[in-house]
CSV table of C-alpha atoms in Angstrom, one decimal:
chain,number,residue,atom,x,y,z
A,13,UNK,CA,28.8,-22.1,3.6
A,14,UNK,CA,31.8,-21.7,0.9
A,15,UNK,CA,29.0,-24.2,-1.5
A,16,UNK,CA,26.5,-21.6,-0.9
A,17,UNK,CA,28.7,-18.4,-2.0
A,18,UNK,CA,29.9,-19.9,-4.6
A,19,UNK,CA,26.6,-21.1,-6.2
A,20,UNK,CA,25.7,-16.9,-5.6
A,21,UNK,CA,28.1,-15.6,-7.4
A,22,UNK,CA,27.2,-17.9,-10.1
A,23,UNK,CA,24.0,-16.8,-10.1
A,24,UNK,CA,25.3,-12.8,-9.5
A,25,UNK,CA,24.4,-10.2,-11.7
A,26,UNK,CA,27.9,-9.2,-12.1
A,27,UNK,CA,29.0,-13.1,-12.9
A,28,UNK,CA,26.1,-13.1,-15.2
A,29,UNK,CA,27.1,-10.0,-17.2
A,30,UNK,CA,30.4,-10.6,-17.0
A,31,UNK,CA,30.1,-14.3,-18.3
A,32,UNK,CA,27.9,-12.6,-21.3
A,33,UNK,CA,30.7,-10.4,-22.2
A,34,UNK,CA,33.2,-12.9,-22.1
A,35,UNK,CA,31.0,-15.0,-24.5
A,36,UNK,CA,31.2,-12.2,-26.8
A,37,UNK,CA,34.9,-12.2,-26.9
A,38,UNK,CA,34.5,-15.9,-27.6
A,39,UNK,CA,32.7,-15.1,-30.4
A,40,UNK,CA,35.1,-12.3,-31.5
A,41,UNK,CA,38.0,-15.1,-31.5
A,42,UNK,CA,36.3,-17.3,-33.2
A,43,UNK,CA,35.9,-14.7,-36.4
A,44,UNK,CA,39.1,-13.7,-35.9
A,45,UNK,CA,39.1,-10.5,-34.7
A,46,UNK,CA,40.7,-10.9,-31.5
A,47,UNK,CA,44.1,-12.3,-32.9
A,48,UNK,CA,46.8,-14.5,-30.8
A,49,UNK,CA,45.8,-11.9,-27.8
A,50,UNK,CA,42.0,-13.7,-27.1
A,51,UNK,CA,42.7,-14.4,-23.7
A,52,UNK,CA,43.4,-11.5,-22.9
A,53,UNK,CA,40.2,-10.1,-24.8
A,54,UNK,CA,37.9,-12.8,-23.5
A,55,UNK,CA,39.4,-11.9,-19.4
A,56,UNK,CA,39.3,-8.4,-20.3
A,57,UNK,CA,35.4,-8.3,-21.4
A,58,UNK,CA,34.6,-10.3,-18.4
A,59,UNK,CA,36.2,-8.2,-15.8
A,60,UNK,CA,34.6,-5.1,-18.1
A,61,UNK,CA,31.3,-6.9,-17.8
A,62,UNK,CA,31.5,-7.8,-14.4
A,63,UNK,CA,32.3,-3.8,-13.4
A,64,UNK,CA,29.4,-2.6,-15.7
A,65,UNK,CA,26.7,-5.0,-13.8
A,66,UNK,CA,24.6,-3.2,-11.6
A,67,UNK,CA,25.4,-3.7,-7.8
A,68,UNK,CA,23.5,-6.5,-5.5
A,69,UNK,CA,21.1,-5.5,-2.8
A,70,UNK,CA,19.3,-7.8,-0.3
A,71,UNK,CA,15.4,-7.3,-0.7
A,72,UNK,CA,13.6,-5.7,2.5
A,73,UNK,CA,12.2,-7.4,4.9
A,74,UNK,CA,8.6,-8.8,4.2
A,75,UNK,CA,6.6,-7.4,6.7
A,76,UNK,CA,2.6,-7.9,7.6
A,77,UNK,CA,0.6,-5.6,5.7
A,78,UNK,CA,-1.6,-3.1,7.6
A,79,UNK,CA,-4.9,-5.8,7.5
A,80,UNK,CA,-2.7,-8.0,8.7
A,81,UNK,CA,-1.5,-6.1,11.3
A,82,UNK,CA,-5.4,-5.2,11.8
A,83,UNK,CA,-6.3,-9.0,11.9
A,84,UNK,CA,-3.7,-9.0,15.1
A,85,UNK,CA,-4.6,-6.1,17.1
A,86,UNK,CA,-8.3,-7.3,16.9
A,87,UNK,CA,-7.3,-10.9,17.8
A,88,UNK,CA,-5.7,-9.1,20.4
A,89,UNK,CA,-8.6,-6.6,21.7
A,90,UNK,CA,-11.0,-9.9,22.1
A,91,UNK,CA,-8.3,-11.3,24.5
A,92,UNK,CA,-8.4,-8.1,26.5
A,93,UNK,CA,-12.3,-7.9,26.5
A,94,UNK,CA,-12.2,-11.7,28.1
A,95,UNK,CA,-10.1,-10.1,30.6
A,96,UNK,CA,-11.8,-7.5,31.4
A,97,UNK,CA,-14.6,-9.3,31.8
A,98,UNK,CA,-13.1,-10.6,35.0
A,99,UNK,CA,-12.3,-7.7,36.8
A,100,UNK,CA,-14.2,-5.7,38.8
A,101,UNK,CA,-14.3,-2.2,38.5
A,102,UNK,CA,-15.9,1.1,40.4
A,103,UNK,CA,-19.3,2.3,38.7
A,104,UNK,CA,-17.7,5.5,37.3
A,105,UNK,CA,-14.4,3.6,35.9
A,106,UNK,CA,-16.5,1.0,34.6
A,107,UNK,CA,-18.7,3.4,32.7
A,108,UNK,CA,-15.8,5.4,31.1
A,109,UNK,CA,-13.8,1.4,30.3
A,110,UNK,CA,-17.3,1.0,28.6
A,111,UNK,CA,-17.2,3.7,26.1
A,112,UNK,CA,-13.5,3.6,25.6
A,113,UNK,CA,-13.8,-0.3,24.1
A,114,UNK,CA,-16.9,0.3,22.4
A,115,UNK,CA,-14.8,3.2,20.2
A,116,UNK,CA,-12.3,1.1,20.1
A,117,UNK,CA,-14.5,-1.9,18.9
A,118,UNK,CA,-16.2,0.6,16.2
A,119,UNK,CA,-12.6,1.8,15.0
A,120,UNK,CA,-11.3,-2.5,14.5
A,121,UNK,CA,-14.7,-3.2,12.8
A,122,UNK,CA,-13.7,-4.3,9.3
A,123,UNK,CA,-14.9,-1.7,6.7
A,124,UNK,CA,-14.2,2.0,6.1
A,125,UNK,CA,-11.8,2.4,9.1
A,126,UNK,CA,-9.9,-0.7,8.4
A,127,UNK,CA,-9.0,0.9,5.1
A,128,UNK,CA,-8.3,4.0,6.5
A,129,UNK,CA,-6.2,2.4,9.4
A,130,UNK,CA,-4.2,0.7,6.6
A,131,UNK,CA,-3.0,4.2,5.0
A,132,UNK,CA,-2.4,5.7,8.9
A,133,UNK,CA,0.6,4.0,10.5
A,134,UNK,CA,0.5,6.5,13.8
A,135,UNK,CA,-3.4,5.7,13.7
A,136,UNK,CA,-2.7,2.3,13.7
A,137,UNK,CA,-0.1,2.4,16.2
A,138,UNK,CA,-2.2,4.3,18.6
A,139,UNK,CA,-4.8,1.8,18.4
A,140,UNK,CA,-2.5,-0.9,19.0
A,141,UNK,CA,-0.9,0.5,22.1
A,142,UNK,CA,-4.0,1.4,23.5
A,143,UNK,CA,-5.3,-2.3,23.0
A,144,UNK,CA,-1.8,-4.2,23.9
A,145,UNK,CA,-0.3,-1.8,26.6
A,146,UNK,CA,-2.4,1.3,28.3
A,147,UNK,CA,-5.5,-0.1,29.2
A,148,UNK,CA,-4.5,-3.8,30.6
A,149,UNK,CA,-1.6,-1.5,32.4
A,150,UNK,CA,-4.4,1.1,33.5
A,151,UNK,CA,-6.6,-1.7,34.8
A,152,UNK,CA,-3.8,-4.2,36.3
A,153,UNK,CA,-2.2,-0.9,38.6
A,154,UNK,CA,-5.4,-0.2,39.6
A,155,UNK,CA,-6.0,-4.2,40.7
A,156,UNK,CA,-3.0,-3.7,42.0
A,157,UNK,CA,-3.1,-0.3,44.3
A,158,UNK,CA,-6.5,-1.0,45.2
A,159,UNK,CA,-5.2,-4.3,46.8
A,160,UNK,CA,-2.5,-2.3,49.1
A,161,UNK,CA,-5.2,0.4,49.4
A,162,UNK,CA,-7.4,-1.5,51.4
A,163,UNK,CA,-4.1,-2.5,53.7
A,164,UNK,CA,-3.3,1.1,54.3
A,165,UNK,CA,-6.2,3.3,54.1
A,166,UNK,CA,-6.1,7.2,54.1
A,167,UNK,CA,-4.3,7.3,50.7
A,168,UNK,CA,-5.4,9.1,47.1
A,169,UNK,CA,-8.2,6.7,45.9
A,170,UNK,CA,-6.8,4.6,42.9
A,171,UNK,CA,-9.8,4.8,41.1
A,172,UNK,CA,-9.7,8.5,40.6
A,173,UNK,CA,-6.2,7.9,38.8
A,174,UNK,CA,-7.7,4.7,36.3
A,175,UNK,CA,-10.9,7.4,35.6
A,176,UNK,CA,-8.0,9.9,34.8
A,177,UNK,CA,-6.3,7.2,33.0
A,178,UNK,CA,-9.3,6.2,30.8
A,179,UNK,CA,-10.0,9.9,30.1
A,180,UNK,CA,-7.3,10.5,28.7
A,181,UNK,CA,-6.9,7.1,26.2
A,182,UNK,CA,-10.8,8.0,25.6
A,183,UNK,CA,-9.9,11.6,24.4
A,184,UNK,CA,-7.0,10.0,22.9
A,185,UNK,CA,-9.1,7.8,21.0
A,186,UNK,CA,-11.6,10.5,19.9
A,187,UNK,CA,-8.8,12.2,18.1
A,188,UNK,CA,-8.6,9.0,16.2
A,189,UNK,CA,-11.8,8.8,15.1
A,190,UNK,CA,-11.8,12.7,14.3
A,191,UNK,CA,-8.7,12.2,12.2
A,192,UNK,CA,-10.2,9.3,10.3
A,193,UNK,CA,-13.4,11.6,9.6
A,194,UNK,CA,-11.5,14.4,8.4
A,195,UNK,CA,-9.5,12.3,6.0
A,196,UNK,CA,-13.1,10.7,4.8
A,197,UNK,CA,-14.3,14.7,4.5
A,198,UNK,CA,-11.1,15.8,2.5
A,199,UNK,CA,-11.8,12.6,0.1
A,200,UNK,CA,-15.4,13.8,-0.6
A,201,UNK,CA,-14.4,17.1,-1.1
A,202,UNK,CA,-10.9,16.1,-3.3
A,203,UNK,CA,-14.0,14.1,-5.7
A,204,UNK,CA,-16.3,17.2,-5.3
A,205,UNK,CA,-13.7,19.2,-7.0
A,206,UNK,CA,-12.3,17.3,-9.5
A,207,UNK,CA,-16.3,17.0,-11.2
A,208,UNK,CA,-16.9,20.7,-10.7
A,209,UNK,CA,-13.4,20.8,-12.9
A,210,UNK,CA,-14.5,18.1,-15.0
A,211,UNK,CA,-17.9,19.9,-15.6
A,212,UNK,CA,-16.1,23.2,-16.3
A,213,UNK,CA,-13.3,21.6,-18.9
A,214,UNK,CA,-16.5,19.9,-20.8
């Protein structure tokens, strides 16, 4: 540990400039202009070079990039269509789980809404919580309730709260896709502009 501080302030930036200062103190003795005082000169233009270097910082974090990211959620979505696949749902829930992944699917498709996706961290985000968390949790309770349903009959169906539940991450979804379209619409119209501009200034 002590080897390893040592060898960085070596390689500091205030050792570094300091060291470079010092040198020219050296070089100021050596021509005689710093007289019996060099020590003090060379020490001096250290410490002054040292205090002059700009300060350390740590470099940030490396995190994945927003394809990268992509690469995971969709990874991720194939692993919850396989389980899907294995559970059995009412007509209507099944309908509305079948539209939901499809828009889902559409959005993860590598192309125009990958880039977009990479430029819209909330976009992104939604998309992965929907993928990771609210529809395995919508589907699992419903598994779950429907289980004890069955046990103690007379209760609120379950499958009216999963259609409710799948409503909502649909509309959720479509706001998505809206947002992604309008973005798209205000890019076309941005390049619109700027040749009617470009047309005019010519």
């Amino acid at each position: 540990m002590a080897t390893s501080r040592f060898v960085g302030f070596l390689e500091s930036r205030k050792n570094i400039t300091g060291s470079a200062c010092g040198l020219a103190g050296v070089v100021l003795t050596f021509v005689g202009a710093a007289g019996p005082y060099w020590p003090v000169v060379v020490v001096g233009l250290y410490g002054a070079g040292a205090l002059i270097a700009p300060p350390e910082h740590p470099a940030p974090p490396a995190f994945p990039d927003p394809s990268a990211q992509l690469d995971e959620v969709r990874a991720d979505f194939e692993r919850l269509g396989d389980y899907l696949a294995c559970v059995e749902l009412p007509p209507a829930a099944a309908g509305r789980l079948t539209e939901l992944t499809e828009l889902l699917a559409a959005l993860l498709d590598p192309g125009w809404a990958t880039e977009l996706l990479g430029q819209d961290p909330e976009g992104l985000h939604t998309l992965s919580r929907a993928v990771r968390q609210d529809i395995p949790e919508a589907v699992d309770t419903f598994v779950r309730t429907r289980w004890w349903s069955r046990m103690a009959p007379g209760q609120e169906p379950p499958e009216r709260h999963l259609e409710r539940q799948l409503t909502l991450l649909q509309e959720e979804a479509d706001r998505l896709a809206a947002s992604l379209r309008e973005t798209e619409a205000r890019r076309q119209e941005s390049h619109t502009r700027y040749l009617e501009e470009r047309g005019r200034g010519a």
